[in-house]
Amino acid sequence: MADRTLGRVWFALLRETTGDAGRVKDDPYGYFSCRSNVARFLDIESKAFNGTIYGKEREYKGERVLTLADGTKLNKGTLNTDGKNAGEPVAIQRVVGKRRVILRTGKPIGTVIAGKTPSYHTLSFAFPTWATIATIADALGEIIPAGKMKSSPTAADIRPQFTIEGGGTYGIMSPAAAATRTKASTSKTALKAKVESDGGEVQEGVTN
């Protein structure tokens, strides 16, 4: 049994997109996560997002109707019999993302034997499928301290790279570069502003 919690730690994620005219959902937002041991190793527990995002459903006008199995009809954009609008804010569930991202530490597994290349401990994050390579590079650069990333990492550091499970390896943005890039953000303030501009709400300290 583990002597410390191994639950998940969640972080806010916002991706800015272009050419959004006509899209049902522009500038997607949500969460990405890692296990508590990963957050402790990287010293990023203080950057966790402890709250719930209530994103606003798009209100459809006209004759767009959803028919349920029993024949009940929901007219998007109009009040249902319970008095709730089909376009009111709904909680975005905390679901472990399907895009697994792997980081390599400088901590060898087991005893290092002279003349043999050692294997190293790895850390992983789970991102939503809409997170692009650039979004991931930016997000990791924002939350991981500069002092934790080294080209020749010690047992307490990581390489400044990440690998997509089943894919390639890419560089993590430096914290300075990530802080000035606006195409992706882990900022709670930026997330709150975007969600509220869409008619939704962010409640910190409340988790779903």
Short mmCIF file of C-alpha atoms in Angstrom, two decimals:
data_model
loop_
_atom_site.label_atom_id
_atom_site.label_comp_id
_atom_site.label_asym_id
_atom_site.label_seq_id
_atom_site.Cartn_x
_atom_site.Cartn_y
_atom_site.Cartn_z
CA MET A 1 0.00 0.00 0.00
CA ALA A 2 1.28 3.48 -0.88
CA ASP A 3 2.32 5.66 2.03
CA ARG A 4 1.06 8.79 0.24
CA THR A 5 -1.98 9.57 -1.89
CA LEU A 6 -1.92 8.53 -5.55
CA GLY A 7 -5.10 10.32 -6.56
CA ARG A 8 -5.28 12.59 -9.60
CA VAL A 9 -4.32 16.25 -9.71
CA TRP A 10 -6.18 18.39 -12.27
CA PHE A 11 -5.09 21.47 -14.18
CA ALA A 12 -7.08 23.95 -16.23
CA LEU A 13 -6.48 24.00 -20.00
CA LEU A 14 -7.60 26.49 -22.64
CA ARG A 15 -6.73 26.31 -26.34
CA GLU A 16 -7.19 29.30 -28.62
CA THR A 17 -8.14 28.39 -32.18
CA THR A 18 -8.60 30.38 -35.39
CA GLY A 19 -11.20 30.20 -38.15
CA ASP A 20 -13.96 29.55 -35.65
CA ALA A 21 -16.86 30.97 -37.67
CA GLY A 22 -19.64 28.38 -37.81
CA ARG A 23 -18.02 25.97 -35.35
CA VAL A 24 -20.24 24.49 -32.66
CA LYS A 25 -17.44 24.80 -30.11
CA ASP A 26 -14.64 27.29 -30.55
CA ASP A 27 -11.60 27.68 -28.27
CA PRO A 28 -12.03 24.39 -26.39
CA TYR A 29 -11.35 24.28 -22.65
CA GLY A 30 -11.32 21.67 -19.92
CA TYR A 31 -8.78 19.80 -17.84
CA PHE A 32 -5.61 17.72 -18.05
CA SER A 33 -4.24 15.68 -15.20
CA CYS A 34 -1.52 13.58 -13.61
CA ARG A 35 -1.23 11.43 -10.50
CA SER A 36 -0.32 13.01 -7.17
CA ASN A 37 3.15 11.42 -7.15
CA VAL A 38 3.93 13.13 -10.47
CA ALA A 39 2.75 16.51 -9.14
CA ARG A 40 4.92 16.04 -6.02
CA PHE A 41 7.99 15.11 -8.07
CA LEU A 42 7.59 18.19 -10.29
CA ASP A 43 6.61 20.54 -7.44
CA ILE A 44 3.42 21.62 -9.24
CA GLU A 45 0.73 20.81 -6.67
CA SER A 46 0.14 24.51 -6.05
CA LYS A 47 -0.79 25.00 -9.71
CA ALA A 48 -3.69 22.54 -9.59
CA PHE A 49 -7.18 23.71 -10.52
CA ASN A 50 -9.57 22.82 -7.69
CA GLY A 51 -12.87 23.80 -9.17
CA THR A 52 -15.55 23.04 -11.73
CA ILE A 53 -16.08 24.50 -15.18
CA TYR A 54 -19.69 25.08 -16.19
CA GLY A 55 -19.56 25.50 -19.94
CA LYS A 56 -22.60 26.96 -21.70
CA GLU A 57 -24.30 24.74 -24.24
CA ARG A 58 -24.95 26.44 -27.55
CA GLU A 59 -28.58 27.48 -27.86
CA TYR A 60 -30.09 26.33 -31.13
CA LYS A 61 -32.85 28.32 -32.75
CA GLY A 62 -35.51 27.20 -35.18
CA GLU A 63 -36.65 23.61 -35.55
CA ARG A 64 -33.65 21.74 -34.13
CA VAL A 65 -35.33 19.13 -31.93
CA LEU A 66 -33.83 16.17 -30.05
CA THR A 67 -36.20 13.21 -29.64
CA LEU A 68 -35.54 10.84 -26.73
CA ALA A 69 -36.19 7.10 -26.68
CA ASP A 70 -39.67 7.49 -25.16
CA GLY A 71 -40.70 10.12 -27.68
CA THR A 72 -40.01 13.17 -25.47
CA LYS A 73 -38.92 16.10 -27.61
CA LEU A 74 -36.33 18.63 -26.50
CA ASN A 75 -36.33 21.88 -28.43
CA LYS A 76 -32.85 23.36 -28.13
CA GLY A 77 -33.08 26.97 -27.00
CA THR A 78 -36.56 26.82 -25.46
CA LEU A 79 -37.74 26.03 -21.97
CA ASN A 80 -38.58 22.42 -21.17
CA THR A 81 -41.34 21.40 -18.75
CA ASP A 82 -38.89 21.53 -15.84
CA GLY A 83 -38.30 25.22 -16.57
CA LYS A 84 -34.66 24.71 -17.56
CA ASN A 85 -33.29 26.04 -20.80
CA ALA A 86 -31.57 23.55 -23.09
CA GLY A 87 -28.71 26.00 -23.45
CA GLU A 88 -27.96 26.63 -19.78
CA PRO A 89 -24.49 25.98 -18.28
CA VAL A 90 -23.61 22.33 -17.67
CA ALA A 91 -20.64 20.98 -15.72
CA ILE A 92 -17.69 19.74 -17.76
CA GLN A 93 -16.87 16.39 -16.18
CA ARG A 94 -13.35 15.55 -15.04
CA VAL A 95 -12.55 12.67 -17.34
CA VAL A 96 -9.01 11.29 -17.64
CA GLY A 97 -7.86 12.36 -21.10
CA LYS A 98 -7.04 9.75 -23.73
CA ARG A 99 -3.89 11.45 -24.99
CA ARG A 100 -1.12 10.10 -22.77
CA VAL A 101 2.05 12.16 -22.54
CA ILE A 102 5.25 10.65 -21.10
CA LEU A 103 8.19 12.51 -19.52
CA ARG A 104 11.54 10.87 -18.76
CA THR A 105 13.33 11.59 -15.50
CA GLY A 106 17.03 11.27 -14.77
CA LYS A 107 16.35 8.70 -12.07
CA PRO A 108 17.52 5.22 -13.12
CA ILE A 109 15.43 2.15 -12.40
CA GLY A 110 17.36 -0.27 -10.24
CA THR A 111 21.14 -0.50 -10.06
CA VAL A 112 23.18 1.09 -12.85
CA ILE A 113 25.54 -1.49 -14.32
CA ALA A 114 28.73 -0.27 -15.97
CA GLY A 115 28.65 -0.65 -19.74
CA LYS A 116 24.87 -0.95 -19.94
CA THR A 117 22.38 1.79 -20.77
CA PRO A 118 20.04 2.16 -17.80
CA SER A 119 16.28 2.52 -17.95
CA TYR A 120 14.81 5.60 -16.30
CA HIS A 121 11.68 6.32 -14.33
CA THR A 122 8.98 8.06 -16.35
CA LEU A 123 6.09 10.37 -15.48
CA SER A 124 2.84 10.74 -17.37
CA PHE A 125 0.05 13.26 -17.97
CA ALA A 126 -3.35 12.68 -19.53
CA PHE A 127 -4.55 15.33 -21.99
CA PRO A 128 -7.86 15.62 -23.84
CA THR A 129 -7.82 14.56 -27.50
CA TRP A 130 -8.28 18.16 -28.66
CA ALA A 131 -4.92 19.18 -27.16
CA THR A 132 -2.44 19.60 -30.03
CA ILE A 133 1.32 19.06 -29.79
CA ALA A 134 1.77 22.84 -29.47
CA THR A 135 -0.90 23.03 -26.76
CA ILE A 136 0.78 20.28 -24.74
CA ALA A 137 4.26 21.82 -25.13
CA ASP A 138 2.87 25.15 -23.95
CA ALA A 139 0.87 23.74 -21.02
CA LEU A 140 3.79 21.71 -19.67
CA GLY A 141 6.09 24.72 -20.05
CA GLU A 142 3.67 26.83 -18.00
CA ILE A 143 3.34 24.47 -15.04
CA ILE A 144 6.77 22.78 -14.77
CA PRO A 145 9.46 24.92 -13.07
CA ALA A 146 12.45 25.80 -15.25
CA GLY A 147 14.79 24.31 -12.65
CA LYS A 148 13.16 20.90 -13.07
CA MET A 149 14.06 20.60 -16.77
CA LYS A 150 17.65 19.78 -17.72
CA SER A 151 19.28 18.33 -20.85
CA SER A 152 21.31 16.10 -18.50
CA PRO A 153 18.81 15.56 -15.69
CA THR A 154 19.67 14.36 -12.20
CA ALA A 155 17.44 11.93 -10.32
CA ALA A 156 15.25 14.90 -9.29
CA ASP A 157 14.77 16.35 -12.79
CA ILE A 158 13.27 15.59 -16.21
CA ARG A 159 14.44 16.04 -19.77
CA PRO A 160 12.78 19.06 -21.45
CA GLN A 161 10.89 16.73 -23.78
CA PHE A 162 7.67 14.74 -23.87
CA THR A 163 6.62 11.68 -25.84
CA ILE A 164 3.09 11.04 -27.10
CA GLU A 165 2.20 7.42 -26.39
CA GLY A 166 2.43 5.65 -29.71
CA GLY A 167 3.83 8.79 -31.36
CA GLY A 168 6.82 11.09 -31.52
CA THR A 169 8.94 13.04 -29.06
CA TYR A 170 8.73 16.83 -28.84
CA GLY A 171 10.27 19.66 -26.87
CA ILE A 172 8.62 21.30 -23.86
CA MET A 173 8.43 25.09 -24.12
CA SER A 174 10.58 27.04 -21.71
CA PRO A 175 8.49 28.65 -18.94
CA ALA A 176 9.44 32.11 -20.26
CA ALA A 177 8.25 31.32 -23.80
CA ALA A 178 5.11 29.54 -22.59
CA ALA A 179 4.16 32.50 -20.39
CA THR A 180 4.06 34.87 -23.38
CA ARG A 181 2.35 32.53 -25.85
CA THR A 182 -1.41 33.06 -26.00
CA LYS A 183 -2.50 30.07 -28.11
CA ALA A 184 -2.81 27.86 -25.03
CA SER A 185 -3.06 28.57 -21.32
CA THR A 186 -3.27 26.89 -17.92
CA SER A 187 -4.12 30.22 -16.29
CA LYS A 188 -7.22 30.09 -14.09
CA THR A 189 -7.78 33.77 -14.83
CA ALA A 190 -7.70 33.24 -18.62
CA LEU A 191 -9.95 30.20 -18.32
CA LYS A 192 -12.47 32.09 -16.19
CA ALA A 193 -12.57 35.00 -18.63
CA LYS A 194 -13.17 32.71 -21.61
CA VAL A 195 -15.81 30.57 -19.92
CA GLU A 196 -17.71 33.61 -18.67
CA SER A 197 -17.56 35.29 -22.10
CA ASP A 198 -19.26 32.15 -23.44
CA GLY A 199 -22.01 32.46 -20.83
CA GLY A 200 -20.61 29.76 -18.54
CA GLU A 201 -19.17 29.87 -15.05
CA VAL A 202 -16.08 28.72 -13.14
CA GLN A 203 -16.52 27.75 -9.49
CA GLU A 204 -13.26 27.30 -7.61
CA GLY A 205 -13.20 25.00 -4.61
CA VAL A 206 -16.11 22.96 -6.01
CA THR A 207 -15.31 19.71 -7.81
CA ASN A 208 -17.57 17.36 -9.71
#
